[in-house]
CSV table of C-alpha atoms in Angstrom, one decimal:
chain,number,residue,atom,x,y,z
A,1,MET,CA,0.1,0.1,0.1
A,2,PRO,CA,1.6,3.5,-0.7
A,3,VAL,CA,2.2,6.0,1.8
A,4,LYS,CA,1.0,9.3,1.6
A,5,GLN,CA,3.8,12.0,1.3
A,6,GLY,CA,3.3,15.8,2.7
A,7,SER,CA,0.2,14.9,5.0
A,8,GLY,CA,2.1,16.4,8.0
A,9,SER,CA,1.1,19.9,9.2
A,10,ARG,CA,2.1,21.9,5.9
A,11,LYS,CA,-0.5,24.3,5.2
A,12,SER,CA,-1.8,24.5,1.7
A,13,ALA,CA,-1.1,27.6,-0.4
A,14,LYS,CA,-4.4,27.6,-1.7
A,15,VAL,CA,-6.4,28.3,1.7
A,16,PHE,CA,-7.8,31.7,1.5
A,17,GLY,CA,-6.0,34.3,3.1
A,18,GLN,CA,-2.8,32.1,3.0
A,19,GLY,CA,0.4,31.8,0.6
A,20,GLN,CA,-0.6,34.9,-1.0
A,21,LYS,CA,2.5,37.0,-2.0
A,22,ASN,CA,3.5,40.1,-0.5
A,23,ALA,CA,2.2,43.2,-2.4
A,24,LYS,CA,4.4,46.0,-2.7
A,25,MET,CA,4.2,48.6,-0.3
A,26,VAL,CA,2.3,51.6,-1.2
A,27,ARG,CA,4.3,55.1,-0.8
A,28,ALA,CA,1.6,57.4,0.4
A,29,ALA,CA,2.1,61.0,0.8
A,30,LEU,CA,-0.2,63.3,2.8
A,31,TYR,CA,-1.6,66.8,2.0
A,32,ALA,CA,-3.3,68.7,4.0
A,33,ARG,CA,-4.1,72.4,3.7
A,34,VAL,CA,-5.8,75.4,5.7
A,35,SER,CA,-6.8,78.6,4.6
A,36,THR,CA,-5.5,80.8,7.3
A,37,GLN,CA,-3.3,80.5,10.1
A,38,ASP,CA,-6.5,80.6,12.6
A,39,GLN,CA,-8.3,77.5,11.2
A,40,GLN,CA,-7.2,74.7,13.7
A,41,THR,CA,-8.3,71.3,11.5
A,42,LEU,CA,-4.7,70.7,10.2
A,43,PRO,CA,-4.3,67.8,13.1
A,44,MET,CA,-7.9,66.5,12.4
A,45,GLN,CA,-7.3,66.2,8.5
A,46,ASN,CA,-3.8,64.9,9.3
A,47,ARG,CA,-4.9,62.3,11.9
A,48,ALA,CA,-8.2,61.5,9.5
A,49,MET,CA,-5.5,60.7,6.6
A,50,ARG,CA,-2.7,58.4,9.0
A,51,GLU,CA,-5.7,56.5,10.2
A,52,TYR,CA,-7.3,55.7,6.3
A,53,ALA,CA,-3.6,55.3,5.2
A,54,ALA,CA,-3.4,52.7,8.2
A,55,ARG,CA,-6.3,51.0,7.3
A,56,ARG,CA,-5.3,50.2,3.6
A,57,GLY,CA,-1.4,49.2,4.5
A,58,TRP,CA,-0.1,52.2,3.1
A,59,ALA,CA,3.6,53.5,4.6
A,60,ILE,CA,3.6,57.1,4.9
A,61,VAL,CA,6.7,58.3,3.4
A,62,MET,CA,5.7,62.4,3.1
A,63,GLN,CA,3.4,64.7,5.0
A,64,VAL,CA,2.7,68.0,3.8
A,65,LYS,CA,0.9,70.8,5.5
A,66,GLU,CA,0.5,74.0,3.8
A,67,VAL,CA,-1.5,77.4,4.9
A,68,GLY,CA,-2.3,79.8,2.4
A,69,SER,CA,-5.4,80.8,0.2
A,70,GLY,CA,-6.1,81.5,-3.2
A,71,ALA,CA,-2.2,81.5,-3.3
A,72,LEU,CA,-1.2,81.2,-7.1
A,73,GLN,CA,1.6,78.9,-6.2
A,74,ARG,CA,1.5,76.2,-3.1
A,75,GLN,CA,4.8,75.7,-2.9
A,76,GLN,CA,4.3,72.9,-0.2
A,77,ARG,CA,1.9,71.0,-2.9
A,78,GLU,CA,4.5,71.6,-5.7
A,79,LYS,CA,7.3,70.1,-3.5
A,80,LEU,CA,5.0,66.7,-3.4
A,81,ILE,CA,4.5,66.9,-7.1
A,82,GLU,CA,8.2,66.7,-7.8
A,83,ALA,CA,7.9,63.9,-5.2
A,84,ALA,CA,5.4,62.5,-7.9
A,85,ARG,CA,7.8,63.0,-10.7
A,86,ARG,CA,11.1,61.5,-8.9
A,87,ARG,CA,8.6,58.1,-8.3
A,88,GLU,CA,8.9,58.8,-4.6
A,89,ILE,CA,5.3,58.4,-3.9
A,90,ASP,CA,2.6,56.1,-5.2
A,91,VAL,CA,-0.6,57.8,-4.0
A,92,VAL,CA,-1.6,61.2,-2.6
A,93,LEU,CA,-4.1,61.5,0.2
A,94,VAL,CA,-6.2,64.5,0.7
A,95,TRP,CA,-8.6,65.3,3.3
A,96,ARG,CA,-11.1,67.2,0.7
A,97,LEU,CA,-10.7,68.0,-3.1
A,98,ASP,CA,-10.7,71.6,-2.8
A,99,ARG,CA,-7.9,71.5,-0.1
A,100,TRP,CA,-6.3,70.1,-3.2
A,101,GLY,CA,-7.0,72.3,-6.3
A,102,ARG,CA,-7.2,76.0,-6.2
A,103,SER,CA,-9.9,76.0,-9.1
A,104,VAL,CA,-11.5,73.0,-11.3
A,105,THR,CA,-9.0,73.3,-13.9
A,106,ASP,CA,-6.1,73.4,-11.4
A,107,LEU,CA,-7.6,70.3,-10.0
A,108,LEU,CA,-8.2,68.1,-13.4
A,109,ALA,CA,-4.8,69.6,-14.3
A,110,THR,CA,-2.6,68.1,-11.4
A,111,LEU,CA,-5.0,65.2,-11.6
A,112,GLN,CA,-4.2,64.2,-15.0
A,113,GLU,CA,-0.6,64.7,-14.5
A,114,LEU,CA,-0.5,62.5,-11.3
A,115,GLU,CA,-2.4,59.7,-13.4
A,116,HIS,CA,0.4,60.2,-16.1
A,117,LEU,CA,3.1,59.8,-13.4
A,118,GLY,CA,1.2,56.6,-12.3
A,119,VAL,CA,0.6,58.2,-9.0
A,120,GLY,CA,-2.8,57.3,-7.5
A,121,PHE,CA,-5.0,60.0,-5.8
A,122,VAL,CA,-7.6,59.5,-2.9
A,123,SER,CA,-10.1,62.6,-1.4
A,124,LEU,CA,-11.3,61.0,1.8
A,125,THR,CA,-14.1,62.7,2.7
A,126,GLU,CA,-15.9,62.6,-0.9
A,127,ALA,CA,-14.5,59.1,-1.0
A,128,LEU,CA,-13.0,59.4,-4.4
A,129,ASP,CA,-10.3,57.3,-5.1
A,130,LEU,CA,-8.6,57.1,-8.3
A,131,THR,CA,-6.7,54.0,-7.7
A,132,THR,CA,-9.8,52.2,-8.2
A,133,PRO,CA,-11.6,51.6,-11.6
A,134,ALA,CA,-14.9,53.1,-10.3
A,135,GLY,CA,-13.0,56.2,-9.0
A,136,ARG,CA,-11.1,56.9,-12.4
A,137,ALA,CA,-14.5,56.6,-13.8
A,138,MET,CA,-15.7,59.3,-11.3
A,139,ALA,CA,-13.1,61.7,-12.1
A,140,ALA,CA,-13.6,61.3,-16.1
A,141,LEU,CA,-17.8,62.3,-15.0
A,142,LEU,CA,-16.2,65.3,-13.3
A,143,ALA,CA,-13.9,66.2,-15.9
A,144,VAL,CA,-16.8,66.5,-18.9
A,145,PHE,CA,-18.8,68.5,-16.3
A,146,ALA,CA,-15.9,70.9,-15.8
A,147,SER,CA,-15.6,71.0,-19.2
A,148,PHE,CA,-19.1,71.8,-19.7
A,149,GLU,CA,-18.9,74.2,-17.1
A,150,ARG,CA,-16.3,76.0,-19.0
A,151,GLU,CA,-18.4,76.1,-22.2
A,152,ILE,CA,-21.5,77.2,-20.5
A,153,LEU,CA,-19.8,80.4,-18.8
A,154,GLY,CA,-18.1,81.3,-21.9
A,155,GLU,CA,-21.5,81.1,-23.8
A,156,ARG,CA,-23.0,83.2,-21.1
A,157,VAL,CA,-20.6,85.9,-21.8
A,158,ARG,CA,-20.6,86.2,-25.3
A,159,ALA,CA,-24.3,86.4,-25.0
A,160,GLY,CA,-23.9,89.2,-22.3
A,161,LEU,CA,-21.6,91.0,-24.3
A,162,ALA,CA,-23.8,90.8,-27.2
A,163,HIS,CA,-26.8,92.0,-25.6
A,164,ALA,CA,-25.0,95.4,-24.0
A,165,ARG,CA,-23.9,96.2,-27.7
A,166,GLN,CA,-27.4,95.8,-29.2
A,167,ASN,CA,-28.7,98.1,-26.2
A,168,GLY,CA,-25.7,100.7,-27.2
A,169,LYS,CA,-23.6,100.0,-24.1
A,170,ARG,CA,-20.0,100.9,-24.8
A,171,LEU,CA,-17.3,98.1,-23.7
A,172,GLY,CA,-14.1,98.4,-22.9
A,173,PHE,CA,-12.1,100.7,-20.5
A,174,PHE,CA,-12.9,104.4,-20.4
A,175,VAL,CA,-10.6,107.1,-20.1
A,176,LYS,CA,-11.8,111.0,-19.1
A,177,PHE,CA,-10.3,113.1,-21.8
A,178,GLY,CA,-11.0,117.0,-21.6
A,179,GLU,CA,-14.7,117.4,-21.9
A,180,GLY,CA,-15.9,113.8,-23.0
A,181,THR,CA,-15.3,110.8,-22.1
A,182,GLN,CA,-13.8,108.1,-24.8
A,183,GLY,CA,-13.4,104.7,-25.1
A,184,ILE,CA,-10.7,102.2,-25.4
A,185,SER,CA,-11.3,98.8,-26.8
């Protein structure tokens, strides 16, 4: 009678949750921003993002905190994007989309650059996760609506200018010279 071999205490590699290869550790960068020095939400933003990253099993390799409102250049955010360009991070985690982008155009441009670099993007409070197919589909929809919004705004401006011209309004910059006012268009 043949003897069964390997019937000892070895565990099967096919048992759920066992024998899986270790996945590459995801390197996360956290970005927190407040508009003014008076706001005290930076610690709350960072705590929530750290907890989320831990639940996902991500290694936090960069934490960026920025204070400023409407700044044309967000220096700390730019450093984070530079790290993405150097392939030092795999995903950017933010508290809210409005913390990351100054405008819809800026938001979409930076999200497209991150996507091109192969860096994921997650917005915690909006549950927008561009590391998943559903999240990328949602971002594409946002881009479509942003484009639609820009086109509608342009149409409204052109219609308003045409209406003003039809009603005899002078458009442009006006300078007062002597007796009358002359328009410069």
